[in-house]
Coordinates of C-alpha atoms and ligand atoms in Angstrom, one line a residue:
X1 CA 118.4 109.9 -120.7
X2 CA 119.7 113.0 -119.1
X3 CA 118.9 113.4 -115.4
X4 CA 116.7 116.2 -115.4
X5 CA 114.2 113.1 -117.1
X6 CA 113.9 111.0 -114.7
X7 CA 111.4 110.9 -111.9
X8 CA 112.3 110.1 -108.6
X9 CA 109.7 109.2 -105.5
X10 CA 110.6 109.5 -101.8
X11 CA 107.9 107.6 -100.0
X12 CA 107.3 109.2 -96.8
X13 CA 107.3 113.2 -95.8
X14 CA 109.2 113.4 -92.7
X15 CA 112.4 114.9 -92.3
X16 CA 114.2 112.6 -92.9
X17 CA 112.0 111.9 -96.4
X18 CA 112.3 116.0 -97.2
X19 CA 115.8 116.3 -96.5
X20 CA 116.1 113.7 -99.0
X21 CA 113.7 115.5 -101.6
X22 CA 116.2 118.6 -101.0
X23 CA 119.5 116.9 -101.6
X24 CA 117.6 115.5 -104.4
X25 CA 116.6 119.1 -106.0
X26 CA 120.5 120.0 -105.6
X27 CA 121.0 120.9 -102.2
X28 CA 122.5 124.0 -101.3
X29 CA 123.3 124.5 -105.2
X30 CA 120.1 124.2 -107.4
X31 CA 120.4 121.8 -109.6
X32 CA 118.9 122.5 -113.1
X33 CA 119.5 118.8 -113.9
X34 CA 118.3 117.9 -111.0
X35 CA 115.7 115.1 -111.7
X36 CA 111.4 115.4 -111.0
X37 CA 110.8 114.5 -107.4
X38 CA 107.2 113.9 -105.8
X39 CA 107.0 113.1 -102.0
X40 CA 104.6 111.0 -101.2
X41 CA 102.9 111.6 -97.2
X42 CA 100.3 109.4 -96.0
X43 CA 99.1 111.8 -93.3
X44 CA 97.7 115.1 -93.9
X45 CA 101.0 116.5 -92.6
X46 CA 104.7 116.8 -93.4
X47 CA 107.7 116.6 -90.3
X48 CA 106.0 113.3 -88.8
X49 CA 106.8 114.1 -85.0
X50 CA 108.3 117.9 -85.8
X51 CA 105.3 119.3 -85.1
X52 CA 104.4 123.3 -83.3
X53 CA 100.8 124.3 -82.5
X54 CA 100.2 127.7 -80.6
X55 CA 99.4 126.5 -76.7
X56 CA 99.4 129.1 -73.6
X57 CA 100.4 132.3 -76.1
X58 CA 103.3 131.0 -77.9
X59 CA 104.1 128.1 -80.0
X60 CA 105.1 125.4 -79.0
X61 CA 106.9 121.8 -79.8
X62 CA 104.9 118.9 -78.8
X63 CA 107.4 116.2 -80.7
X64 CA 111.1 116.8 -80.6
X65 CA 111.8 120.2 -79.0
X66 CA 115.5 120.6 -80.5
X67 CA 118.3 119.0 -81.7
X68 CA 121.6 118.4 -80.7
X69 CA 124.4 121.0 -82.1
X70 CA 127.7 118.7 -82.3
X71 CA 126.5 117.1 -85.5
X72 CA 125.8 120.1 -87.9
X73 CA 123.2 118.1 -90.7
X74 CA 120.0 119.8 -89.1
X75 CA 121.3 123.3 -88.2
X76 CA 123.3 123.3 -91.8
X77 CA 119.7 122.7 -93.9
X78 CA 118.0 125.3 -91.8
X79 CA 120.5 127.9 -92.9
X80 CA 120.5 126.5 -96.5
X81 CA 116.2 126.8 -96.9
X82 CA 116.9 130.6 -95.4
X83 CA 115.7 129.5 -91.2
X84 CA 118.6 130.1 -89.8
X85 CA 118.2 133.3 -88.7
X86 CA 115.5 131.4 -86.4
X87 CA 117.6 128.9 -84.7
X88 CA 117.9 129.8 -81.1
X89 CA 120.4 128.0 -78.5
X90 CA 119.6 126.2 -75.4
X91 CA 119.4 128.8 -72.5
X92 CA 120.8 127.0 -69.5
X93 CA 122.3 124.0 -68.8
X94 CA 122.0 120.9 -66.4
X95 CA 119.4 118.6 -65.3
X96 CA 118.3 116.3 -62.5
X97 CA 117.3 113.0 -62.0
X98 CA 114.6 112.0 -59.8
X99 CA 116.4 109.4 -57.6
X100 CA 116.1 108.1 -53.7
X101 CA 112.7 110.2 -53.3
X102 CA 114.1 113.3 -54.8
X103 CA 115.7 115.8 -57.7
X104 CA 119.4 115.1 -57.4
X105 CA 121.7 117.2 -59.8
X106 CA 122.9 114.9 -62.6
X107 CA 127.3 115.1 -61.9
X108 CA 129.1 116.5 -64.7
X109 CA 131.4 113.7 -65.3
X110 CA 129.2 111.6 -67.3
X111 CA 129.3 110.2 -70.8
X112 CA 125.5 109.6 -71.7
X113 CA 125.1 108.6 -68.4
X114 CA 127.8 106.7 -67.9
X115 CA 130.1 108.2 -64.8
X116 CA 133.7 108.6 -66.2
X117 CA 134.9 110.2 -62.6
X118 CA 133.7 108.6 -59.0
X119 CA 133.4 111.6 -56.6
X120 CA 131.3 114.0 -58.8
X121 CA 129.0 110.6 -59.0
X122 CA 129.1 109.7 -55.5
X123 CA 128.5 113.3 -53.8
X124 CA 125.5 113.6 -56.3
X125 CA 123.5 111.1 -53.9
X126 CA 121.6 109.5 -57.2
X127 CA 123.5 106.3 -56.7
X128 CA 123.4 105.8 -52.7
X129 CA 126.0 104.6 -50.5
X130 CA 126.2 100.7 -51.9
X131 CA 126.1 102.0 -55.8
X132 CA 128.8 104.9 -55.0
X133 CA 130.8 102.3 -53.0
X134 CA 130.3 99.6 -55.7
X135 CA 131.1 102.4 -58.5
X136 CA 135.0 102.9 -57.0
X137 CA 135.3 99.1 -57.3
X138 CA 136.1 100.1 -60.7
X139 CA 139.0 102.5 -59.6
X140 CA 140.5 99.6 -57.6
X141 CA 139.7 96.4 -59.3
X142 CA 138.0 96.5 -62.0
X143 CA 136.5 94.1 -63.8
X144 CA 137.3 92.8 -67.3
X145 CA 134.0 93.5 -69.5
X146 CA 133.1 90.3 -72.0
X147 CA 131.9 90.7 -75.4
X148 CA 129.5 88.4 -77.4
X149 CA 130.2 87.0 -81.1
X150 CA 128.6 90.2 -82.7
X151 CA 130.8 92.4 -81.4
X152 CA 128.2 93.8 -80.1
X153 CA 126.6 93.7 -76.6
X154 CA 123.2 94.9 -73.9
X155 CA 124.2 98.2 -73.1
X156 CA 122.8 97.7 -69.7
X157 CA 124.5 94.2 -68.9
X158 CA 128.4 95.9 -70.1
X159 CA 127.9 98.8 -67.8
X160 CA 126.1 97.2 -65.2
X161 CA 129.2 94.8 -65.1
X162 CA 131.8 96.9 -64.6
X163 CA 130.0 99.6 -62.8
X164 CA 127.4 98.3 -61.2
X165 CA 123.3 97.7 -61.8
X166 CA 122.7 101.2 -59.8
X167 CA 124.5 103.1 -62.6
X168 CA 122.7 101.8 -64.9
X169 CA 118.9 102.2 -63.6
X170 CA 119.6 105.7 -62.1
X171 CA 121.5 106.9 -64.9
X172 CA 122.1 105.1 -68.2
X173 CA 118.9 103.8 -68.4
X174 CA 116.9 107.5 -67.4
X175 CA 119.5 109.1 -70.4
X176 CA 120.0 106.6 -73.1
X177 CA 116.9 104.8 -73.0
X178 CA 114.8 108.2 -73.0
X179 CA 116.4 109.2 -75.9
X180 CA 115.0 105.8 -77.8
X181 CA 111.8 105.6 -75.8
X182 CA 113.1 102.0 -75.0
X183 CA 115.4 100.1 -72.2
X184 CA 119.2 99.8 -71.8
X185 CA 118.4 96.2 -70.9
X186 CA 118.9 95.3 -74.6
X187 CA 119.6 97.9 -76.4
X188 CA 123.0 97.9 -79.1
X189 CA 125.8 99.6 -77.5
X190 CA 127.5 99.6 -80.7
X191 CA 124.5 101.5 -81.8
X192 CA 124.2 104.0 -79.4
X193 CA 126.8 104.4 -77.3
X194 CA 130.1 102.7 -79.5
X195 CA 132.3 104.8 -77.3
X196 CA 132.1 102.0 -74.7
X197 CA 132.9 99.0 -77.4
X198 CA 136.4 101.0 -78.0
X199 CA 137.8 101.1 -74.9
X200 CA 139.6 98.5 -73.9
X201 CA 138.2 95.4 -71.9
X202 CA 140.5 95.4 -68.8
X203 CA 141.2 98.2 -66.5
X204 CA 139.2 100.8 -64.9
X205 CA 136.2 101.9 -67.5
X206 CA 136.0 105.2 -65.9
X207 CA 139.5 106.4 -66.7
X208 CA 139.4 104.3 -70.7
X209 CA 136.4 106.7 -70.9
X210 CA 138.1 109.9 -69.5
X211 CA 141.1 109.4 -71.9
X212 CA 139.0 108.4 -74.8
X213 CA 137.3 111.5 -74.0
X214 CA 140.7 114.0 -73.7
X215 CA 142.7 112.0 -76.4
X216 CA 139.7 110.8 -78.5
X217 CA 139.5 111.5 -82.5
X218 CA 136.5 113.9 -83.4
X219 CA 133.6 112.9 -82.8
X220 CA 134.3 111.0 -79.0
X221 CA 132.4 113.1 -76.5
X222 CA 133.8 115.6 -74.5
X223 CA 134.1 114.3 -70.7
X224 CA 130.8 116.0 -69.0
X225 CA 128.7 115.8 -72.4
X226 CA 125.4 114.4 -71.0
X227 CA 121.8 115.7 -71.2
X228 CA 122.7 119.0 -72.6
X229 CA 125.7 119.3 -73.5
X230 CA 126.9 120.4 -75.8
X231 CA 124.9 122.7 -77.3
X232 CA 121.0 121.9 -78.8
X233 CA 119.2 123.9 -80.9
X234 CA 115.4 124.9 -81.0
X235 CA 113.8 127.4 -83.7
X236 CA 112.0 130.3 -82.8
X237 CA 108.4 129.2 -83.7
X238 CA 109.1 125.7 -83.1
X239 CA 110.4 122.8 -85.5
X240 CA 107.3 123.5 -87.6
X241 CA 109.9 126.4 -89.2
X242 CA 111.9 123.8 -90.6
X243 CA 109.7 121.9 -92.1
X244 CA 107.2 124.7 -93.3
X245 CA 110.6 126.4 -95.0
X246 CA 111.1 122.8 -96.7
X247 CA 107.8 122.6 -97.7
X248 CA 108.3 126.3 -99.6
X249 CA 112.0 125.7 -100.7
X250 CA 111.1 122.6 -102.3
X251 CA 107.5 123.8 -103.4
X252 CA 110.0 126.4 -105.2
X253 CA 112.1 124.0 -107.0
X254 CA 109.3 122.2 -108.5
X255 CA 108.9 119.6 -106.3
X256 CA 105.7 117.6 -105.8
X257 CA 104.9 117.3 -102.6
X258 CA 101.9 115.1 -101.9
X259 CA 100.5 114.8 -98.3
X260 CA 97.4 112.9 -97.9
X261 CA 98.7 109.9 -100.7
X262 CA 100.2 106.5 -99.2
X263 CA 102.0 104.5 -100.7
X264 CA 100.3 101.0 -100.7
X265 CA 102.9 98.4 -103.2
X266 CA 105.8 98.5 -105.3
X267 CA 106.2 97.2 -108.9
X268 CA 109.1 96.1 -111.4
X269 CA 108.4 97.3 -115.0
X270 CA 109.7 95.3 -117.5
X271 CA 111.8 98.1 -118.3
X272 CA 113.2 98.2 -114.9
X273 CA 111.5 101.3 -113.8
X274 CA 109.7 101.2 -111.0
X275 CA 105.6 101.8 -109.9
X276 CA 104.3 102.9 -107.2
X277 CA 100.5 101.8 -106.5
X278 CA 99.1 104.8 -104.1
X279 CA 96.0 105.7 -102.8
X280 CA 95.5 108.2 -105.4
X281 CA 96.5 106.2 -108.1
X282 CA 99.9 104.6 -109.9
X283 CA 103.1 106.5 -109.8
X284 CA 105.8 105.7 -112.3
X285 CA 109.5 106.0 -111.2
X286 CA 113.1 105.9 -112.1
X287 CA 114.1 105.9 -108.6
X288 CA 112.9 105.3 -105.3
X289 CA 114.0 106.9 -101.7
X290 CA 112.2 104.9 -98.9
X291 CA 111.8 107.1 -95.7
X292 CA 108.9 105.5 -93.8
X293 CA 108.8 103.3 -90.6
X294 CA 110.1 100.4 -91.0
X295 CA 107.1 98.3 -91.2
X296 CA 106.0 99.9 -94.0
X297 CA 109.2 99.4 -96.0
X298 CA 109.0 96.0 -95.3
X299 CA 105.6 95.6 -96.8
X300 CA 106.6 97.8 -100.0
X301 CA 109.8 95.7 -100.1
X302 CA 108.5 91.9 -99.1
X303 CA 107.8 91.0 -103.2
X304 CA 111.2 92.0 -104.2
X305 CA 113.5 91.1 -101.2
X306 CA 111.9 89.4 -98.5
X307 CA 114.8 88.5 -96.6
X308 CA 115.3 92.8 -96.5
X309 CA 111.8 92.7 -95.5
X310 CA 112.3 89.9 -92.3
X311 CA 115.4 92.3 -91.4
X312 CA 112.9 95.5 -91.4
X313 CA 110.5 93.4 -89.6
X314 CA 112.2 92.3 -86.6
X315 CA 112.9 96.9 -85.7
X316 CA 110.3 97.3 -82.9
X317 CA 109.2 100.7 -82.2
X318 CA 108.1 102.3 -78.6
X319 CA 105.1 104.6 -78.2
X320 CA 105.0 108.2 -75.9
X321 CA 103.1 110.8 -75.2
X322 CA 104.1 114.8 -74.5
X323 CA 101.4 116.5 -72.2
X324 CA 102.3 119.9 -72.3
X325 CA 101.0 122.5 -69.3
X326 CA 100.9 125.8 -68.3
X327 CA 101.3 127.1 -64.6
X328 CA 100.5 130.8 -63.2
X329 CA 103.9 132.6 -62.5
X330 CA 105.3 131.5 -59.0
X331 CA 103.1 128.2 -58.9
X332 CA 106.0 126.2 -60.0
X333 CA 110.0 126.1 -57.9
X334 CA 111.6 124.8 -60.1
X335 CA 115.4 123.0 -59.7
X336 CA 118.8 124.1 -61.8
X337 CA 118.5 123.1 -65.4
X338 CA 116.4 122.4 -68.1
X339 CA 114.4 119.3 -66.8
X340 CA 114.4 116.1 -65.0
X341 CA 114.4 112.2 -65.9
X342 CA 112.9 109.4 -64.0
X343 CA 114.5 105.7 -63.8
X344 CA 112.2 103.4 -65.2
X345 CA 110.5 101.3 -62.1
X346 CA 110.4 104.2 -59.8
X347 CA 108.0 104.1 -57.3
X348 CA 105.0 106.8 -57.6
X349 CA 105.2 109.0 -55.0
X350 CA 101.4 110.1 -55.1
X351 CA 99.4 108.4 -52.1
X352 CA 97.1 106.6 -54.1
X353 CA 99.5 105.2 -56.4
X354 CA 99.3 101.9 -54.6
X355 CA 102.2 100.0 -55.6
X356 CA 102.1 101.7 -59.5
X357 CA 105.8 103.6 -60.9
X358 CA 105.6 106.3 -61.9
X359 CA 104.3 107.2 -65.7
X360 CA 106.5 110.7 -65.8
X361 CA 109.4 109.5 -67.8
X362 CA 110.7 113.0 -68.3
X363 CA 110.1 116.6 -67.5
X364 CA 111.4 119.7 -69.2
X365 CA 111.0 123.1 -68.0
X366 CA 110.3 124.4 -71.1
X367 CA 110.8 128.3 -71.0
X368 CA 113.9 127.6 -68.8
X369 CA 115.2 125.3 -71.6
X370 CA 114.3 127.9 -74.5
X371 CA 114.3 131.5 -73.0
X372 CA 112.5 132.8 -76.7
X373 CA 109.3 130.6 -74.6
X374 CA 109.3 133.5 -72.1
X375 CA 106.5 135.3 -71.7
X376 CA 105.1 136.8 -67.8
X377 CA 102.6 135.2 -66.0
X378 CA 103.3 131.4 -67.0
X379 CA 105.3 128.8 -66.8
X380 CA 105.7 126.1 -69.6
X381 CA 106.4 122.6 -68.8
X382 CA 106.2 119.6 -70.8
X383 CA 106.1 115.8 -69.3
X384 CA 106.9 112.7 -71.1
X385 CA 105.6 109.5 -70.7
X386 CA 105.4 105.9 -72.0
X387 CA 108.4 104.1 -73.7
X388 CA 108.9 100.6 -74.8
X389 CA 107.1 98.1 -72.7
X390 CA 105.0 100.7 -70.8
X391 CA 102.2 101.2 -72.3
X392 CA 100.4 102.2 -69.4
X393 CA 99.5 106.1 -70.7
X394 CA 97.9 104.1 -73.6
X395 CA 94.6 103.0 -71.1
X396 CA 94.2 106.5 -69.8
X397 CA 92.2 109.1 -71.7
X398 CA 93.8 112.4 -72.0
X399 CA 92.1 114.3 -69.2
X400 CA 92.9 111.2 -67.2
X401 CA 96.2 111.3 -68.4
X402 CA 97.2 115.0 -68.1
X403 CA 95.7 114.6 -64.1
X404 CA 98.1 111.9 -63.7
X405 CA 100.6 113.2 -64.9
X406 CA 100.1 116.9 -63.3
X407 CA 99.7 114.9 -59.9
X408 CA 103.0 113.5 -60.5
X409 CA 104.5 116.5 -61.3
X410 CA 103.3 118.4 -58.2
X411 CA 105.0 115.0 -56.4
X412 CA 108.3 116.0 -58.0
X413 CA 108.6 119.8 -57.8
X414 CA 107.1 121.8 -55.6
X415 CA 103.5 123.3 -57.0
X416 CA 101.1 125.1 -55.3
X417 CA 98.3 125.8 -58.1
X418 CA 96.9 123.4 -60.6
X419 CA 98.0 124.1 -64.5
X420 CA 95.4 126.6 -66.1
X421 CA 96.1 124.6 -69.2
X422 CA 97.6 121.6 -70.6
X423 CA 97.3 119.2 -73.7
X424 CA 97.9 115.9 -74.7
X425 CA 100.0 114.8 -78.0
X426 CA 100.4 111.1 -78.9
X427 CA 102.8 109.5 -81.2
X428 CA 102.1 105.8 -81.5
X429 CA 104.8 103.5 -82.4
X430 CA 107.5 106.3 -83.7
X431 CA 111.1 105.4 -81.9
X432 CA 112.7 102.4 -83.3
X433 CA 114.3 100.2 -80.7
X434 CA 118.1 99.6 -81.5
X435 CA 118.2 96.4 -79.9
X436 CA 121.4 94.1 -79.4
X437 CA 123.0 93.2 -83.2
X438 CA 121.1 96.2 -85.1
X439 CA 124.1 97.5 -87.3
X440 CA 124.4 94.1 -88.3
X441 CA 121.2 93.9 -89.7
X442 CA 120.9 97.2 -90.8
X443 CA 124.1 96.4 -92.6
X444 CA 122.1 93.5 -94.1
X445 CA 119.3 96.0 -95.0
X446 CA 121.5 98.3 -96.9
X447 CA 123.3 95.4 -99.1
X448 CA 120.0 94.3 -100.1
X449 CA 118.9 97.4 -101.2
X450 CA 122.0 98.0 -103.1
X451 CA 120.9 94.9 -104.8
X452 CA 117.8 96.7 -106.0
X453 CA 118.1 98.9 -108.9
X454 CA 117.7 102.9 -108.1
X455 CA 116.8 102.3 -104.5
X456 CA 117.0 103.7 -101.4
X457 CA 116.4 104.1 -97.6
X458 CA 116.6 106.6 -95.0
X459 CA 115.2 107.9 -91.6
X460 CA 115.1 107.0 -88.0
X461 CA 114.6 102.9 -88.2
X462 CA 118.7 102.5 -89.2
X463 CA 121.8 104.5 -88.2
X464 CA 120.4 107.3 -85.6
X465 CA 117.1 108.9 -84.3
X466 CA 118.1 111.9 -83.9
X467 CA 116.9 114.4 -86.1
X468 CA 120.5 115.6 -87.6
X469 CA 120.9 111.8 -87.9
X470 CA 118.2 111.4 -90.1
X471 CA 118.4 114.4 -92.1
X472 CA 122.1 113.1 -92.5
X473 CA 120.5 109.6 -93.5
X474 CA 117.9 111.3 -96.3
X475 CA 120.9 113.4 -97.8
X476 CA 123.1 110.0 -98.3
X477 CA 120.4 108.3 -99.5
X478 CA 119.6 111.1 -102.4
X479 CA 123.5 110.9 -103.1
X480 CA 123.3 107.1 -103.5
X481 CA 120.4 107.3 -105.9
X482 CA 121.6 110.2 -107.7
X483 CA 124.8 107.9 -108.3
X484 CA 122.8 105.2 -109.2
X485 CA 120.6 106.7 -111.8
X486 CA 123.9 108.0 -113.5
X487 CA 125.9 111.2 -113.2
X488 CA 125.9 111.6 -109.4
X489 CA 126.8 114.7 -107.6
X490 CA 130.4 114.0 -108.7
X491 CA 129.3 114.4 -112.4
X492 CA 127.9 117.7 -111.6
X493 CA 129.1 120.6 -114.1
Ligands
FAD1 C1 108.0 113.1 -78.7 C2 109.3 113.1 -79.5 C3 110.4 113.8 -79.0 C4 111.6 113.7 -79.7 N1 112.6 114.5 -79.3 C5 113.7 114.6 -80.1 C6 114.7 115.6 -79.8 O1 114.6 116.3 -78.8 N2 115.8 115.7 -80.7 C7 115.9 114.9 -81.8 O2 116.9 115.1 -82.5 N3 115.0 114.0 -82.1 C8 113.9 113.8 -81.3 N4 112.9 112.9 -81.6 C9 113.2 112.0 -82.7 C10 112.9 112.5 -84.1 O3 111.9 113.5 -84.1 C11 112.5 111.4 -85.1 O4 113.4 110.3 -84.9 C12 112.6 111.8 -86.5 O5 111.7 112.9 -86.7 C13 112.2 110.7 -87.5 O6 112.1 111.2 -88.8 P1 111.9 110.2 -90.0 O7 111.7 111.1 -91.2 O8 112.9 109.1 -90.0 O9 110.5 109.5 -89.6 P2 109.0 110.1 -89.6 O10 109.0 111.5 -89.1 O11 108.3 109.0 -88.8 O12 108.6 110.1 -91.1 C14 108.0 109.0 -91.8 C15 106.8 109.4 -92.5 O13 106.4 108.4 -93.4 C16 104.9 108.5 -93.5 N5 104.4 107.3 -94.0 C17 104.1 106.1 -93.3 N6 103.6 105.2 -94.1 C18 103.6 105.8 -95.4 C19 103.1 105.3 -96.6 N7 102.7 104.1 -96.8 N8 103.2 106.2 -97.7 C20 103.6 107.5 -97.5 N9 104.1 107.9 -96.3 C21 104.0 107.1 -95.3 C22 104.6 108.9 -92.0 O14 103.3 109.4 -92.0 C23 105.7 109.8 -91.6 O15 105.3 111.2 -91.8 C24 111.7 112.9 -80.9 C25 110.6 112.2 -81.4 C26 109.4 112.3 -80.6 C27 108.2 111.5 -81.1

């Protein structure tokens, strides 16, 4: 059977799924071999969280806003679908963190939030005088950091160790954990920060990092990479560019692309080809490219591997909300930088917040971040809240919610008029928690699946949320299956 035959499903339509379908189609080359792909998309929607709707006169993001620039999968498929001419770099730089009662200027010497100098740290005031004096204990005597039998350890507990629990709730925990929606408390550093599993044990952490950072193979951060840098991109007319220009580069390759249609089980044939029961019906196929939540791809896996489907089982995911709002010109000072993050537990300022933290998680000053936002007479910000184990946002409706969260707001930076508009975007369960020991089972995921004929995984639940990450992970897995059905990318003419 030559490969242009065969007929090959990717369950789930987000990018990660889509990337996937377009590696599948031949990539940047069309492939005229390339096999029949449908992509099946239980929502009425492709892009899951990449998402733009028109709000205050221009478009705007209400799931992820950009994407990072130092790994090059996302910006590389926007020029190959013909959007990169629409990609549009961060316009400023810097950000705060609302410590001690106030905005206080992240320091420049940080890796992910972890300080890799002591005075930048200690003059930004974030940490206070016991955290900044228990920070240069690891310039004088530092202490020897002790790994567990995974080789893997709580983020948190290994910083907090060396260099102290302030570091971590003022600044790991604000920047790592609001990337995952989750908390450093057990979250996989080899996961997400694997930098800190290389240095070595004994001897100052701060300086292991700088060096790592100076003498580091690609790929180690530069010293002073933190919330923005390096470089992010947006798209001019939000992230919904990239996926509509899927949606019409794959639409013009032939592909199927079927939004509205879950799949609900999966079958063996007796010929080893696959079936997919969906909503609309059963779906033969020769091969198979799993790119939905985990939970689901447990429950289309549980008949065929169940130990694979335990592993997907035990990936929690961590719910948030984006309230997005508009101010009149002038109504809002705001700070250096593209936005601010709040430590988890922090104390609302608001007088009638009784004893409650606040629900802000993170602010960005959204024109600020992407001058193409511009336009006179507003101002764009956008407010994050809930993450794993909060689900606080969850109770309030949304013009309770975007009150709160404007009250809060007007607690942090200075406002003197109430937004003339704002709205509310939820995303239930969407950011996988990387807790302590997740490579190991992901590891565990991906050798059972190589066990299953012709199929594959990808997306956000495995080796990185980020959206470059998981278009990365949908591209791999289209290689994998492409191998697997015979002929391969290698075998191309
Ligand atoms: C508010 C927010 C802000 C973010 N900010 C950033 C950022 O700034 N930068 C960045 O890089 N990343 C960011 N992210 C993370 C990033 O957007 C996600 O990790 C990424 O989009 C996940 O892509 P995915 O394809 O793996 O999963 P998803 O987008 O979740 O795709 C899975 C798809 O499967 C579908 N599905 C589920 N069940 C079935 C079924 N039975 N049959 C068929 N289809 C099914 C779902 O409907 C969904 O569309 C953010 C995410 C959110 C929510």
């Amino acid at each position: 059977m030559s490969r242009s035959e065969h007929h090959v499903v990717v369950v789930g339509g987000g990018i990660a799924g889509l990337a996937a379908a377009w590696e599948l189609s031949g990539g940047a080359d069309p492939d005229p071999d390339a096999p029949r792909v449908t992509v099946l998309e239980s929502s009425r929607r492709l892009g899951g969280p990449l998402y733009s709707v028109p709000f205050a006169g221009r478009v705007v993001d209400v799931g992820p806003d950009g994407f990072l620039g130092r790994r090059p999968e996302a910006a590389e498929l926007c020029r190959e679908i013909g959007v990169g001419d629409r990609l549009r770099a961060i316009g400023a730089s810097g950000a705060s963190v609302y410590a001690r009662g106030k905005l206080r200027a992240l320091p420049t010497a940080l890796l992910l939030g972890v300080p890799t100098r002591w005075w930048p740290t200690a003059r930004s005031g974030i940490l206070g005088p016991a955290g900044s004096l228990r920070l240069l204990v690891d310039a004088v005597v530092p202490r020897t950091d002790r790994r567990g039998p995974l080789g893997d350890r709580a983020l948190g507990p290994l910083v907090a160790r060396r260099l102290g629990r302030r570091v971590v709730a003022a600044l790991v925990d604000p920047l790592v954990g609001g990337i995952h929606a989750g908390s450093v408390t057990d979250m996989s550093t080899a996961a997400v920060l694997p930098q800190l599993l290389a240095v070595p044990r004994r001897g100052s952490l701060m300086r292991a990092l700088r060096r790592a950072a100076t003498s580091g193979p690609e790929g180690s951060l530069p010293e002073g990479a933190g919330l923005v840098a390096p470089a992010f991109w947006s798209l001019d007319g939000g992230m919904s560019v990239l996926i509509d220009g899927l949606e019409a580069a794959l639409g013009s390759r032939g592909v199927a692309l079927r939004s509205g249609v879950a799949a609900e089980a999966l079958r063996r044939d007796g010929g080893g080809d696959w079936t997919v029961t969906t909503s609309a019906g059963p779906l033969r196929a020769d091969g198979l490219v799993l790119a939905t939540p985990a939970p689901v791809v447990a429950q289309l896996l549980e008949p065929h591997d169940p130990d694979a489907a335990a592993l997907e089982r035990t990936v929690e995911y961590g719910s948030v909300a984006v309230v997005t709002l508009a101010y009149p010109d002038g109504a809002v000072s705001l700070p250096p930088g593209t936005g601010f993050l709040v430590a988890r537990g922090t104390r609302s300022p608001l007088p009638d917040a009784g004893h409650d933290d606040l629900l802000v998680t993170a602010g960005t000053f959204l024109d600020v971040k992407w001058p193409h936002l511009r336009r006179d007479g507003t101002v764009l910000l956008r407010a994050s809240v809930g993450r794993f184990g909060d689900r606080r946002a969850e109770r309030l409706g949304d013009d309770e919610l975007s009150a709160r969260v404007a009250a809060e707001l007007g607690a942090i930076l200075s406002v003197t008029a109430p937004p003339s508009a704002t709205m509310v975007t939820r995303w239930p369960a969407i950011f996988p928690q990387y807790k302590v020991g997740h490579l190991l089972r992901v590891s565990g995921i991906e050798a059972a699946v190589r066990r299953l004929p012709a199929l594959a995984v990808a997306g956000s639940p495995y080796r990185g949320v980020g959206i470059p990450a998981c278009v990365g992970s949908g591209r791999a897995a289209a290689r994998d299956l492409l191998e697997s059905l015979g002929g391969g990318l290698l075998a191309r003419p």
